[in-house]
PDB file of C-alpha atoms in Angstrom:
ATOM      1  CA  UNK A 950      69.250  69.737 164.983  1.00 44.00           C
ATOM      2  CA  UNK A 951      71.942  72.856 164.437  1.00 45.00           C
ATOM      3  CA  UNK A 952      74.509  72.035 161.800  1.00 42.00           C
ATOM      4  CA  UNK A 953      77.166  73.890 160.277  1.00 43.00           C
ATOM      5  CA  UNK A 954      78.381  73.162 156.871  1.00 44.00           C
ATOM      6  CA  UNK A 955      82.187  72.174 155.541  1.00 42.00           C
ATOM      7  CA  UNK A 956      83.164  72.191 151.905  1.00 45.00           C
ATOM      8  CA  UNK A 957      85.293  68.765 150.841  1.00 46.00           C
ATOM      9  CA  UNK A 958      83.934  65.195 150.698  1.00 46.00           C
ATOM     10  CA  UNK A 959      87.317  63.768 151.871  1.00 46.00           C
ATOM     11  CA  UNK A 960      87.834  65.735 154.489  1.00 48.00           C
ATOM     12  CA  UNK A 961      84.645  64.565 156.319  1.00 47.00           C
ATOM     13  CA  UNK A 962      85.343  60.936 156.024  1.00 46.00           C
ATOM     14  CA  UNK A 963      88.617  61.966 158.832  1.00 47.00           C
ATOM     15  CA  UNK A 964      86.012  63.095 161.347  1.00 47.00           C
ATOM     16  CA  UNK A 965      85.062  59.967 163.510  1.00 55.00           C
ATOM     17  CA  UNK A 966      88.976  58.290 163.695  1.00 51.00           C
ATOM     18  CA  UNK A 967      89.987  61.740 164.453  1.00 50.00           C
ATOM     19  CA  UNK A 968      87.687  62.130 167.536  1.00 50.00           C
ATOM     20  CA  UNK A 969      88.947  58.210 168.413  1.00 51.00           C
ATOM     21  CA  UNK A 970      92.614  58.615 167.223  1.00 50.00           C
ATOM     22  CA  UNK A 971      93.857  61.667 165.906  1.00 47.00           C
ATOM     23  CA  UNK A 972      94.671  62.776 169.672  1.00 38.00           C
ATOM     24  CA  UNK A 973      97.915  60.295 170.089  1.00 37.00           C
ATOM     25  CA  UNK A 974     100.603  62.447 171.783  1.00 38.00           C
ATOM     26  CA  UNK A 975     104.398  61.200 171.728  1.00 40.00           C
ATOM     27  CA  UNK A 976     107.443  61.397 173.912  1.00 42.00           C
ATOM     28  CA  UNK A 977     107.878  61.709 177.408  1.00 50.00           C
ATOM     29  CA  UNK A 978     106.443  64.949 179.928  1.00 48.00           C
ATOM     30  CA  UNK A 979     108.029  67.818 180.160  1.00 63.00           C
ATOM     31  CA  UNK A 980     106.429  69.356 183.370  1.00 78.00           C
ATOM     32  CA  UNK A 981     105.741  72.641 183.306  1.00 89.00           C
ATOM     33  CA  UNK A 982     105.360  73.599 186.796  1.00 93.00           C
ATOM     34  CA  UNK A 983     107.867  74.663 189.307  1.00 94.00           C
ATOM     35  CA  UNK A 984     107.992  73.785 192.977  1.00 95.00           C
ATOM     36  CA  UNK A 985     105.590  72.183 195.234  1.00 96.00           C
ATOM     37  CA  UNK A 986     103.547  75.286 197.307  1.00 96.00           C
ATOM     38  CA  UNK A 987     104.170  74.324 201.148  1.00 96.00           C
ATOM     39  CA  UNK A 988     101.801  72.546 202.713  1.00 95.00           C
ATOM     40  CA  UNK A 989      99.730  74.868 204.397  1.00 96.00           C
ATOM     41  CA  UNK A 990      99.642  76.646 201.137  1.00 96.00           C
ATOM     42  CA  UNK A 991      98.794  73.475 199.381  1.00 96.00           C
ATOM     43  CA  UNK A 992      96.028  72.412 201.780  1.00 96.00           C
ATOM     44  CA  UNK A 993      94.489  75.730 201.052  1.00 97.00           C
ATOM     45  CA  UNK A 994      94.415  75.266 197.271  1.00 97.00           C
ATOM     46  CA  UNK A 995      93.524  71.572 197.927  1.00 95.00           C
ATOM     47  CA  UNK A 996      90.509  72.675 199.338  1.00 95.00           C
ATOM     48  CA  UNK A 997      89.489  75.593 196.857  1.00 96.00           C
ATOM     49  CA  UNK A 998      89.722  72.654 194.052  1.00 95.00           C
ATOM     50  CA  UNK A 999      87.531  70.481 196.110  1.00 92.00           C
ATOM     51  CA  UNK A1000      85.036  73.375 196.272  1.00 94.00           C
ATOM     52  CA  UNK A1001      85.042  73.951 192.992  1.00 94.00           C
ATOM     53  CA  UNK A1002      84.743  70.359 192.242  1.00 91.00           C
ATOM     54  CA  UNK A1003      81.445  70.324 194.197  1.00 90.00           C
ATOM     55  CA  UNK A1004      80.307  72.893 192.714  1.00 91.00           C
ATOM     56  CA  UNK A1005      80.371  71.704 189.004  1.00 90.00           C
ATOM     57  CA  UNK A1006      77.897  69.554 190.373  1.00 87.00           C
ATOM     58  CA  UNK A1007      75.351  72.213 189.913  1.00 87.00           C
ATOM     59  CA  UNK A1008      76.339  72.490 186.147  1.00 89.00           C
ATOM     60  CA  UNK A1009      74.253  71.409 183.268  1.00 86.00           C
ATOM     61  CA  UNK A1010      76.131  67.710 182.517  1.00 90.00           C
ATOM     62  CA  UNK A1011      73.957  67.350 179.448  1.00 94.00           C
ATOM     63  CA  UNK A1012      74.914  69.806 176.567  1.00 95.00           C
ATOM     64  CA  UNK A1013      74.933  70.124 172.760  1.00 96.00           C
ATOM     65  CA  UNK A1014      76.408  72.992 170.164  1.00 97.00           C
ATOM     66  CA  UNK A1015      77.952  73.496 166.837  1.00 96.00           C
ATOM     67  CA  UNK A1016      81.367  72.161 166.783  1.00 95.00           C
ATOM     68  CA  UNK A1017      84.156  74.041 164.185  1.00 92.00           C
ATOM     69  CA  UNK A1018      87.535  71.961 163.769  1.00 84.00           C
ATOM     70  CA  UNK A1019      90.746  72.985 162.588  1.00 87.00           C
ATOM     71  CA  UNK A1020      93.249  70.101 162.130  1.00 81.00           C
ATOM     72  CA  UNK A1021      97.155  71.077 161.559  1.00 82.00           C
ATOM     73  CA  UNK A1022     100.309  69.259 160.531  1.00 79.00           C
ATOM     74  CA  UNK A1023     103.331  70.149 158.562  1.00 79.00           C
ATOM     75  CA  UNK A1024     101.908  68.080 155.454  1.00 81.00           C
ATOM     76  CA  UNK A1025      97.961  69.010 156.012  1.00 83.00           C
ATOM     77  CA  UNK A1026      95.540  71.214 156.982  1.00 87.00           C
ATOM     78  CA  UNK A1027      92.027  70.291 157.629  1.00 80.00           C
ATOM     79  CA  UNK A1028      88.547  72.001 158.766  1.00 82.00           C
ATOM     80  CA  UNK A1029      85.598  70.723 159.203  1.00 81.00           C
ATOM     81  CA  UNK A1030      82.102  71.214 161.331  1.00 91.00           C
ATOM     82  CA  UNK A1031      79.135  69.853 162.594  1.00 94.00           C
ATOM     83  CA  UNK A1032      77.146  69.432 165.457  1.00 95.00           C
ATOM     84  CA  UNK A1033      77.592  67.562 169.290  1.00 96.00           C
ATOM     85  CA  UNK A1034      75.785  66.396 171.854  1.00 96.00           C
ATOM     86  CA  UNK A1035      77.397  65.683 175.219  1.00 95.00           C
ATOM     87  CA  UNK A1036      76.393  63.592 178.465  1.00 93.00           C
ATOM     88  CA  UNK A1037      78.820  63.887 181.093  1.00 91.00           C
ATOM     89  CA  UNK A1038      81.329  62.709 182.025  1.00 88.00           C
ATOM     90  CA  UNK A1039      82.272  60.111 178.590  1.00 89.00           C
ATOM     91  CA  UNK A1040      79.225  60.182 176.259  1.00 92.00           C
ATOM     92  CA  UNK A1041      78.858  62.146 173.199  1.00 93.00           C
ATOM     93  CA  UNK A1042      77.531  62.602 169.615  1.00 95.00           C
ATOM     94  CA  UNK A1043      78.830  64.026 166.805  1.00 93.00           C
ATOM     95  CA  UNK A1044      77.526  64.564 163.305  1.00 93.00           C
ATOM     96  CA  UNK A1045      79.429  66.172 160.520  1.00 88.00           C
ATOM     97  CA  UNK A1046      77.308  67.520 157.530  1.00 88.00           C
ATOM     98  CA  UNK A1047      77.772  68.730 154.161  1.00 83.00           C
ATOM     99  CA  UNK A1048      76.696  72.514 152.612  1.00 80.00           C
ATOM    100  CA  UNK A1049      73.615  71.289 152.524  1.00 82.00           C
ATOM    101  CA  UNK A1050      73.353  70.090 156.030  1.00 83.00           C
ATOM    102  CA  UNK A1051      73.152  66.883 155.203  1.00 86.00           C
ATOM    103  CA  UNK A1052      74.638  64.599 157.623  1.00 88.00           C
ATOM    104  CA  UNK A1053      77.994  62.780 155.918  1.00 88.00           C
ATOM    105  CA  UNK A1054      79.455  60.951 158.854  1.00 89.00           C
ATOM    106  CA  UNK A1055      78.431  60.522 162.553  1.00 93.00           C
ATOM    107  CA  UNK A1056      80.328  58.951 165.547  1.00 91.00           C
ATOM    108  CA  UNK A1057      78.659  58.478 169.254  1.00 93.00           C
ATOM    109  CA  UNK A1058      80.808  56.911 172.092  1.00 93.00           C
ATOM    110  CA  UNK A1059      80.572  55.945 175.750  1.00 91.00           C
ATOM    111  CA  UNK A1060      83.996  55.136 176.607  1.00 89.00           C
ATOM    112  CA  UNK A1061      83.295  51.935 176.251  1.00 91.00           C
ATOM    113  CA  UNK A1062      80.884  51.270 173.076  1.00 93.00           C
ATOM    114  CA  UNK A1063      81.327  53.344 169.960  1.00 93.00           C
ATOM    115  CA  UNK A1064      80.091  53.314 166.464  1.00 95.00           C
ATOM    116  CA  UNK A1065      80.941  55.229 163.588  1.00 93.00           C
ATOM    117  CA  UNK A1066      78.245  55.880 160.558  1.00 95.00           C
ATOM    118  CA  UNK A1067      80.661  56.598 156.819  1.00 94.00           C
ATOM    119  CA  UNK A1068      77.564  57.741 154.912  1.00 93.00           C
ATOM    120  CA  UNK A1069      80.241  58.169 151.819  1.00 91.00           C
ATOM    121  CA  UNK A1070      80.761  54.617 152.090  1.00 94.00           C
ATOM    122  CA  UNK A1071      77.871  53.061 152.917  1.00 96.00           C
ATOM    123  CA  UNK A1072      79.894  51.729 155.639  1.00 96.00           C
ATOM    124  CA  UNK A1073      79.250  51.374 159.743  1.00 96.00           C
ATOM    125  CA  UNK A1074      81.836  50.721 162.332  1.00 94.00           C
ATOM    126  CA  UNK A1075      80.951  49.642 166.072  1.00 95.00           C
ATOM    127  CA  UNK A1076      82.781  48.058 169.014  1.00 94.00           C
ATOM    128  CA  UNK A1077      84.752  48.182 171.675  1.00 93.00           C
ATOM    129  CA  UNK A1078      86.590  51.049 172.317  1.00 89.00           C
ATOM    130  CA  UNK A1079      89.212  48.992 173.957  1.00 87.00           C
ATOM    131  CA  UNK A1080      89.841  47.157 170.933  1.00 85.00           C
ATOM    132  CA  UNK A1081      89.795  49.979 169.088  1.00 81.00           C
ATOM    133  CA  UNK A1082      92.924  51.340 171.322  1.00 78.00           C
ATOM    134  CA  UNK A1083      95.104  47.693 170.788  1.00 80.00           C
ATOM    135  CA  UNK A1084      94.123  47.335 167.052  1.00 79.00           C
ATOM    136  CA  UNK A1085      95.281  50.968 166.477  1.00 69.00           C
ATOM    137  CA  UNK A1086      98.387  51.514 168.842  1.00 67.00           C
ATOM    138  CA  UNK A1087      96.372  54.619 171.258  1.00 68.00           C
ATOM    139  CA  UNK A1088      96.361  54.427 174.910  1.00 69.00           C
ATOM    140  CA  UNK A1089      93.384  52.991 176.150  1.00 72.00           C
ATOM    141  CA  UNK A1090      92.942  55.491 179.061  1.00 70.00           C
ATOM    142  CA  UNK A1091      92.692  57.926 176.357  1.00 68.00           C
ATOM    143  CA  UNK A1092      90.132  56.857 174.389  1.00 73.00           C
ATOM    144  CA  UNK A1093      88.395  55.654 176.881  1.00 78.00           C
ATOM    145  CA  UNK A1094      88.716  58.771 179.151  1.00 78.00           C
ATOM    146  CA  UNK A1095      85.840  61.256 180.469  1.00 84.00           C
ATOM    147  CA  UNK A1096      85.464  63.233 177.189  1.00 84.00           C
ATOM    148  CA  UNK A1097      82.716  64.756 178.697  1.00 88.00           C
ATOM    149  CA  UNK A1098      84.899  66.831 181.020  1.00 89.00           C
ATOM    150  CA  UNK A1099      87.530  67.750 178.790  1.00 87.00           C
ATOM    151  CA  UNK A1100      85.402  68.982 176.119  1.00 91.00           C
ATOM    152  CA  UNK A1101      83.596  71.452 178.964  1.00 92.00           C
ATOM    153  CA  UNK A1102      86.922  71.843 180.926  1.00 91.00           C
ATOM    154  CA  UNK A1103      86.064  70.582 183.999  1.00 91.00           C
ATOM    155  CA  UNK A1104      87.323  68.392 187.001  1.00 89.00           C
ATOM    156  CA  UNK A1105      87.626  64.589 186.498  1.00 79.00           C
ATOM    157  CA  UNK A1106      85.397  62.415 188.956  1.00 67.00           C
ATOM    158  CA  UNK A1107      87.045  62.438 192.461  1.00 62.00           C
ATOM    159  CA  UNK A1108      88.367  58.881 192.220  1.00 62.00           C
ATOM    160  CA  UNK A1109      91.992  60.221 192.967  1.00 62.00           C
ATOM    161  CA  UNK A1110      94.551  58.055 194.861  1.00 67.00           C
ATOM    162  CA  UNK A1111      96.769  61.522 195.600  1.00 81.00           C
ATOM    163  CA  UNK A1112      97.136  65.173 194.596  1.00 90.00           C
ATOM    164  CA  UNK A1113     100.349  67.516 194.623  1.00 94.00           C
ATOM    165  CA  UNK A1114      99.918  71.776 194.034  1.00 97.00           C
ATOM    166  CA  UNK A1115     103.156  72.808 192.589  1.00 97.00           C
ATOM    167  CA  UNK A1116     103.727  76.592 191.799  1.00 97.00           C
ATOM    168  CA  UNK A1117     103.450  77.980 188.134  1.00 97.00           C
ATOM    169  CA  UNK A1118     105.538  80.799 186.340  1.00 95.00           C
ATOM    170  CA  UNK A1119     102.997  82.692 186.516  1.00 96.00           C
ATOM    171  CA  UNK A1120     102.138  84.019 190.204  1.00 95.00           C
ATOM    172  CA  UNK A1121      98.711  84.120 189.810  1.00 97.00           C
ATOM    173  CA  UNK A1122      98.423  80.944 188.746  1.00 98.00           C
ATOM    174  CA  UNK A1123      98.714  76.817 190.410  1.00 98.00           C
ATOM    175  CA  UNK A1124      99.230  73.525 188.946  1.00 98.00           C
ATOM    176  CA  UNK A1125      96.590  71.270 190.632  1.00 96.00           C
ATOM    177  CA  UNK A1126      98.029  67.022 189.943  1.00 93.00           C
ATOM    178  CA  UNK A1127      96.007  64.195 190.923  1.00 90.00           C
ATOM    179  CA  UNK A1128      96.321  60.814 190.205  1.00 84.00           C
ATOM    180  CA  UNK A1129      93.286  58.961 189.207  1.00 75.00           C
ATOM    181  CA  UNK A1130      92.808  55.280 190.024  1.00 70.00           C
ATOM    182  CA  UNK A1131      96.567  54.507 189.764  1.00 70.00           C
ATOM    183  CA  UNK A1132      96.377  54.174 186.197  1.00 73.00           C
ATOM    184  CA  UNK A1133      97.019  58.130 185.259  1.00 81.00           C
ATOM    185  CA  UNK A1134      97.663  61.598 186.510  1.00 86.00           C
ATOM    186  CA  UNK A1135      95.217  64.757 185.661  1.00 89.00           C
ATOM    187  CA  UNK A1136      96.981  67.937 185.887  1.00 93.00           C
ATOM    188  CA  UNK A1137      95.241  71.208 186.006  1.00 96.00           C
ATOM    189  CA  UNK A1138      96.325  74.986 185.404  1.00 98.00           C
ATOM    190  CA  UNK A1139      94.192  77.082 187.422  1.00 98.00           C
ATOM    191  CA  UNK A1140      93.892  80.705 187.567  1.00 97.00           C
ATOM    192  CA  UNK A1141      94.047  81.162 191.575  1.00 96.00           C
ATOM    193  CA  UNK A1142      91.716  84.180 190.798  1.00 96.00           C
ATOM    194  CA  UNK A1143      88.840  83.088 188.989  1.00 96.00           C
ATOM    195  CA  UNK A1144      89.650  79.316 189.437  1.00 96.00           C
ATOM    196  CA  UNK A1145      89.224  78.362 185.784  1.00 96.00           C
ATOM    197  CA  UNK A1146      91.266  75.859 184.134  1.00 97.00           C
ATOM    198  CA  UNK A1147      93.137  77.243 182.027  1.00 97.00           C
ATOM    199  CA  UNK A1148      95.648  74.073 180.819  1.00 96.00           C
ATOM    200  CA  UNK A1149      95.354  70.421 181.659  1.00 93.00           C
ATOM    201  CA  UNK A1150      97.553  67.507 180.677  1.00 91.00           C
ATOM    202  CA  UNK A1151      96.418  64.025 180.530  1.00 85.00           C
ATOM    203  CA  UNK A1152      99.625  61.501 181.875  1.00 85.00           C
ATOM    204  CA  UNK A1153     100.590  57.935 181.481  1.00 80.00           C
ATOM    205  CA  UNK A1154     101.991  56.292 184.894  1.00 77.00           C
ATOM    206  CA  UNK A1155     105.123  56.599 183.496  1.00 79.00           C
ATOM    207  CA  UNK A1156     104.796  60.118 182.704  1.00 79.00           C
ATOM    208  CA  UNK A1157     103.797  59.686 179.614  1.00 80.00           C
ATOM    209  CA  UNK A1158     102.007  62.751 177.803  1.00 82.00           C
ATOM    210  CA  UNK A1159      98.313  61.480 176.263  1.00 78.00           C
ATOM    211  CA  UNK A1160      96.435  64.363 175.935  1.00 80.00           C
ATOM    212  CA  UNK A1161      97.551  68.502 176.457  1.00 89.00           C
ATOM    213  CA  UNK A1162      94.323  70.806 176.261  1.00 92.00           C
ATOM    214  CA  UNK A1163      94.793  74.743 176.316  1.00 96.00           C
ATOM    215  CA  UNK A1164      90.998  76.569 176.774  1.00 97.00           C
ATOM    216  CA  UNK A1165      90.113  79.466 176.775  1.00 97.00           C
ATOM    217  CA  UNK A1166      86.610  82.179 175.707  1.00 97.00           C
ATOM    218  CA  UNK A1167      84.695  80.613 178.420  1.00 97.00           C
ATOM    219  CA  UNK A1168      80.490  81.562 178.458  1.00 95.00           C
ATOM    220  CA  UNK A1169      77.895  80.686 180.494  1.00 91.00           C
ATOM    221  CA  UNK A1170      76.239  77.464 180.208  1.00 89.00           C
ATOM    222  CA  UNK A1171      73.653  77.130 182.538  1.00 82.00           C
ATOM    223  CA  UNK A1172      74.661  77.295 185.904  1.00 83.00           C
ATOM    224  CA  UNK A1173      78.792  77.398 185.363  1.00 89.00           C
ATOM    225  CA  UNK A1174      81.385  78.639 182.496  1.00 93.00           C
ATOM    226  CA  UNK A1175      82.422  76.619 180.144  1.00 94.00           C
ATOM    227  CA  UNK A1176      85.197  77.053 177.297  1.00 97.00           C
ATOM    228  CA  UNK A1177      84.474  77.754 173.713  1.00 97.00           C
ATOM    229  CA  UNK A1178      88.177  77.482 172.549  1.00 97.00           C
ATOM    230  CA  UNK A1179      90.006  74.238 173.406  1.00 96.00           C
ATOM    231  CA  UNK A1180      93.721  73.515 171.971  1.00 93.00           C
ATOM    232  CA  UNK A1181      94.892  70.263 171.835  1.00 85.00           C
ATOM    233  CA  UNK A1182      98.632  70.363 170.700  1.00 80.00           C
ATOM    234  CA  UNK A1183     102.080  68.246 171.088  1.00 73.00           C
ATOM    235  CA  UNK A1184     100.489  65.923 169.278  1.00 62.00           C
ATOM    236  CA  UNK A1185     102.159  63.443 167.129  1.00 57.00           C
ATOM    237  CA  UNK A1186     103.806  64.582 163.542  1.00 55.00           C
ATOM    238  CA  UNK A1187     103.810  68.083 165.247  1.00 66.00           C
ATOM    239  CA  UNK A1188      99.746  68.459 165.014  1.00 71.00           C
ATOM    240  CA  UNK A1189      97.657  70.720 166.475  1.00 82.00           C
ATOM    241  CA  UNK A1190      94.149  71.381 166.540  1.00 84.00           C
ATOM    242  CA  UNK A1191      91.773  73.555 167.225  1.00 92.00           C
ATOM    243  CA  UNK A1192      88.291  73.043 168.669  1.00 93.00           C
ATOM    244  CA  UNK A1193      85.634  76.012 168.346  1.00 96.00           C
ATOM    245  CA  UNK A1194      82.491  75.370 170.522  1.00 97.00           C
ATOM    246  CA  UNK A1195      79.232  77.586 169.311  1.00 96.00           C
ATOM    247  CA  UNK A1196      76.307  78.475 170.686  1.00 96.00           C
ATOM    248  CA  UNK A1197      76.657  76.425 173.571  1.00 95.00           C
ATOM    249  CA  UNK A1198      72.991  75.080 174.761  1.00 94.00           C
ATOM    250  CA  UNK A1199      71.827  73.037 178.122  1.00 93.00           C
ATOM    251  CA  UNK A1200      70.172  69.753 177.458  1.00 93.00           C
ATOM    252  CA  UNK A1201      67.446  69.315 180.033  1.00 89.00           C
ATOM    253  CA  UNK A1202      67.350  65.567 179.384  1.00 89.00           C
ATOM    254  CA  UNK A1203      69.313  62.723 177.399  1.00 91.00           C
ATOM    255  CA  UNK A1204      68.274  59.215 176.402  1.00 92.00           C
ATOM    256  CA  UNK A1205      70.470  56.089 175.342  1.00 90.00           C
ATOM    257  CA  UNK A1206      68.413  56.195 172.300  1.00 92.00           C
ATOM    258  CA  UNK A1207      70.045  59.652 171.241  1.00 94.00           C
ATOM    259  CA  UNK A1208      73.301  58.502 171.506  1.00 94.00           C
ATOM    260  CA  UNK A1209      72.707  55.621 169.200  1.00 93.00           C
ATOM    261  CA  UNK A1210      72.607  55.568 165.580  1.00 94.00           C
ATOM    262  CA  UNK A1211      70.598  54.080 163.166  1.00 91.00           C
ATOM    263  CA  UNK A1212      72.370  52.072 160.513  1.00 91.00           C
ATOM    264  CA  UNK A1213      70.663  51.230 156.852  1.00 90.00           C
ATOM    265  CA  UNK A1214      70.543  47.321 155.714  1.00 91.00           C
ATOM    266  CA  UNK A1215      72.359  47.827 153.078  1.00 95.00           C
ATOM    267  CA  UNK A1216      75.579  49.126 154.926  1.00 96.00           C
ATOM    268  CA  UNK A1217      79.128  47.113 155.510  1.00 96.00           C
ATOM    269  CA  UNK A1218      79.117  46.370 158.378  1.00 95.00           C
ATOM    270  CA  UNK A1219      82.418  46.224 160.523  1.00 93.00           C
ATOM    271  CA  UNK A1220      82.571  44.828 164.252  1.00 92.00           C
ATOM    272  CA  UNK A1221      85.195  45.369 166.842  1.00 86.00           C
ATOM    273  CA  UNK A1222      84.550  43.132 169.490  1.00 84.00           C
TER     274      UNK A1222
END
């Protein structure tokens, strides 16, 4: 297993909410884009996205790597690193570990399951992730969201209800919007030349701003690119942070057993039904 090593006890135990919680955005969208493209022009795009959406197929939807965080606010500053393992689209793994590479804290999740391993504390959380949203005030179509894909920057599943291209400030670039299921709308920055996403926002119905991810340094994994720098900012209390993705690896095959943690008897345990 590759780990990479942080320096302060504390810091670790913030790991697991923050991949569960720490991503709570406030206020209402400000949309970046300009006007819709006509609709020739837009049927054009429409159809590059779809291409490009069938061809993510071909990617490598299992992957693990070393993970580097960088947490910002105006009272804190926080960095920490570890290793993940993601399944496409919602599953993933993550394990924080000491100097040593000793594993401190660990937190897997499916979108709907999750559990959370405080080796500090002797202490193991599991649940619901749904509960985990109401009892702590975050959107459930956040936490609950295809993780999978935003970590690797790609396409949400096709389960749209309607899409819109608007035009950006930048010529060469497009702002691809889809809602998803009724529930909330995806919208993608492309580069019109490469057709990489450059910026997506996550949306409420109500226009709402859950998530905002910037990437960037994008390498080959496998079959497609995938980023190495992801940005995640208007967060809450004027956070940012910063996601560095290393040594970026295929994963030829994934179990439910690797996604689940083993727990000691002698831990608290804590349930979220």
């Amino acid at each position: 297993m590759k780990i990479l090593h942080r320096n302060h006890r504390q810091r670790i135990k913030s790991v697991g909410f923050f991949l569960l919680s720490s991503f709570i955005l406030s206020g209402c969208a400000q949309k970046p884009w300009g006007d819709p493209f006509s609709e020739e022009e837009s049927e054009g795009l429409r159809n590059r996205v779809e291409q490009l959406r069938l061809n993510q197929k071909e990617c490598s939807g299992q992957w693990d790597a070393n993970l580097e965080v960088s947490y910002h606010t105006a009272l804190d500053d926080k960095k920490f690193a570890g290793y993940i393992l993601v399944k496409e689209p919602s599953s993933f793994k993550f394990i924080a570990s000491n100097p040593l590479g000793q594993p401190m804290l660990a937190i897997t999740s499916n979108g709907k399951r999750f559990q959370l391993v405080d080796v500090l504390n002797n202490q193991y959380t599991h649940g619901s992730t749904f509960n985990f949203a109401l009892r702590n005030d975050i959107p459930e179509e956040f936490i609950s969201g295809q993780w999978g894909n935003w970590l690797a920057g790609k396409l949400d599943l096709p389960d749209k209800t309607e899409s819109t291209v608007y035009q950006d400030k930048d010529p060469e670039s497009f702002w691809y919007t889809e809602s998803v299921n009724n529930r909330i709308t995806e919208s993608y920055l492309f580069d019109a030349s490469s057709m990489l996403i450059k910026k997506s926002l996550l949306m409420s119905k109500k226009g709402k701003i859950l998530a905002a991810f910037s990437y960037d340094g994008y390498v080959s994994n496998g079959a497609c690119l995938q980023p190495t720098q992801i940005t995640v900012d208007q967060l809450s209390f004027g956070a940012s942070i910063t996601l560095n993705l290393q040594d970026i690896q295929p994963v030829s095959t994934t179990e439910e057993k690797d996604f689940l943690l083993t727990v000691p008897s002698y831990y608290f345990i804590r349930y979220l039904p």
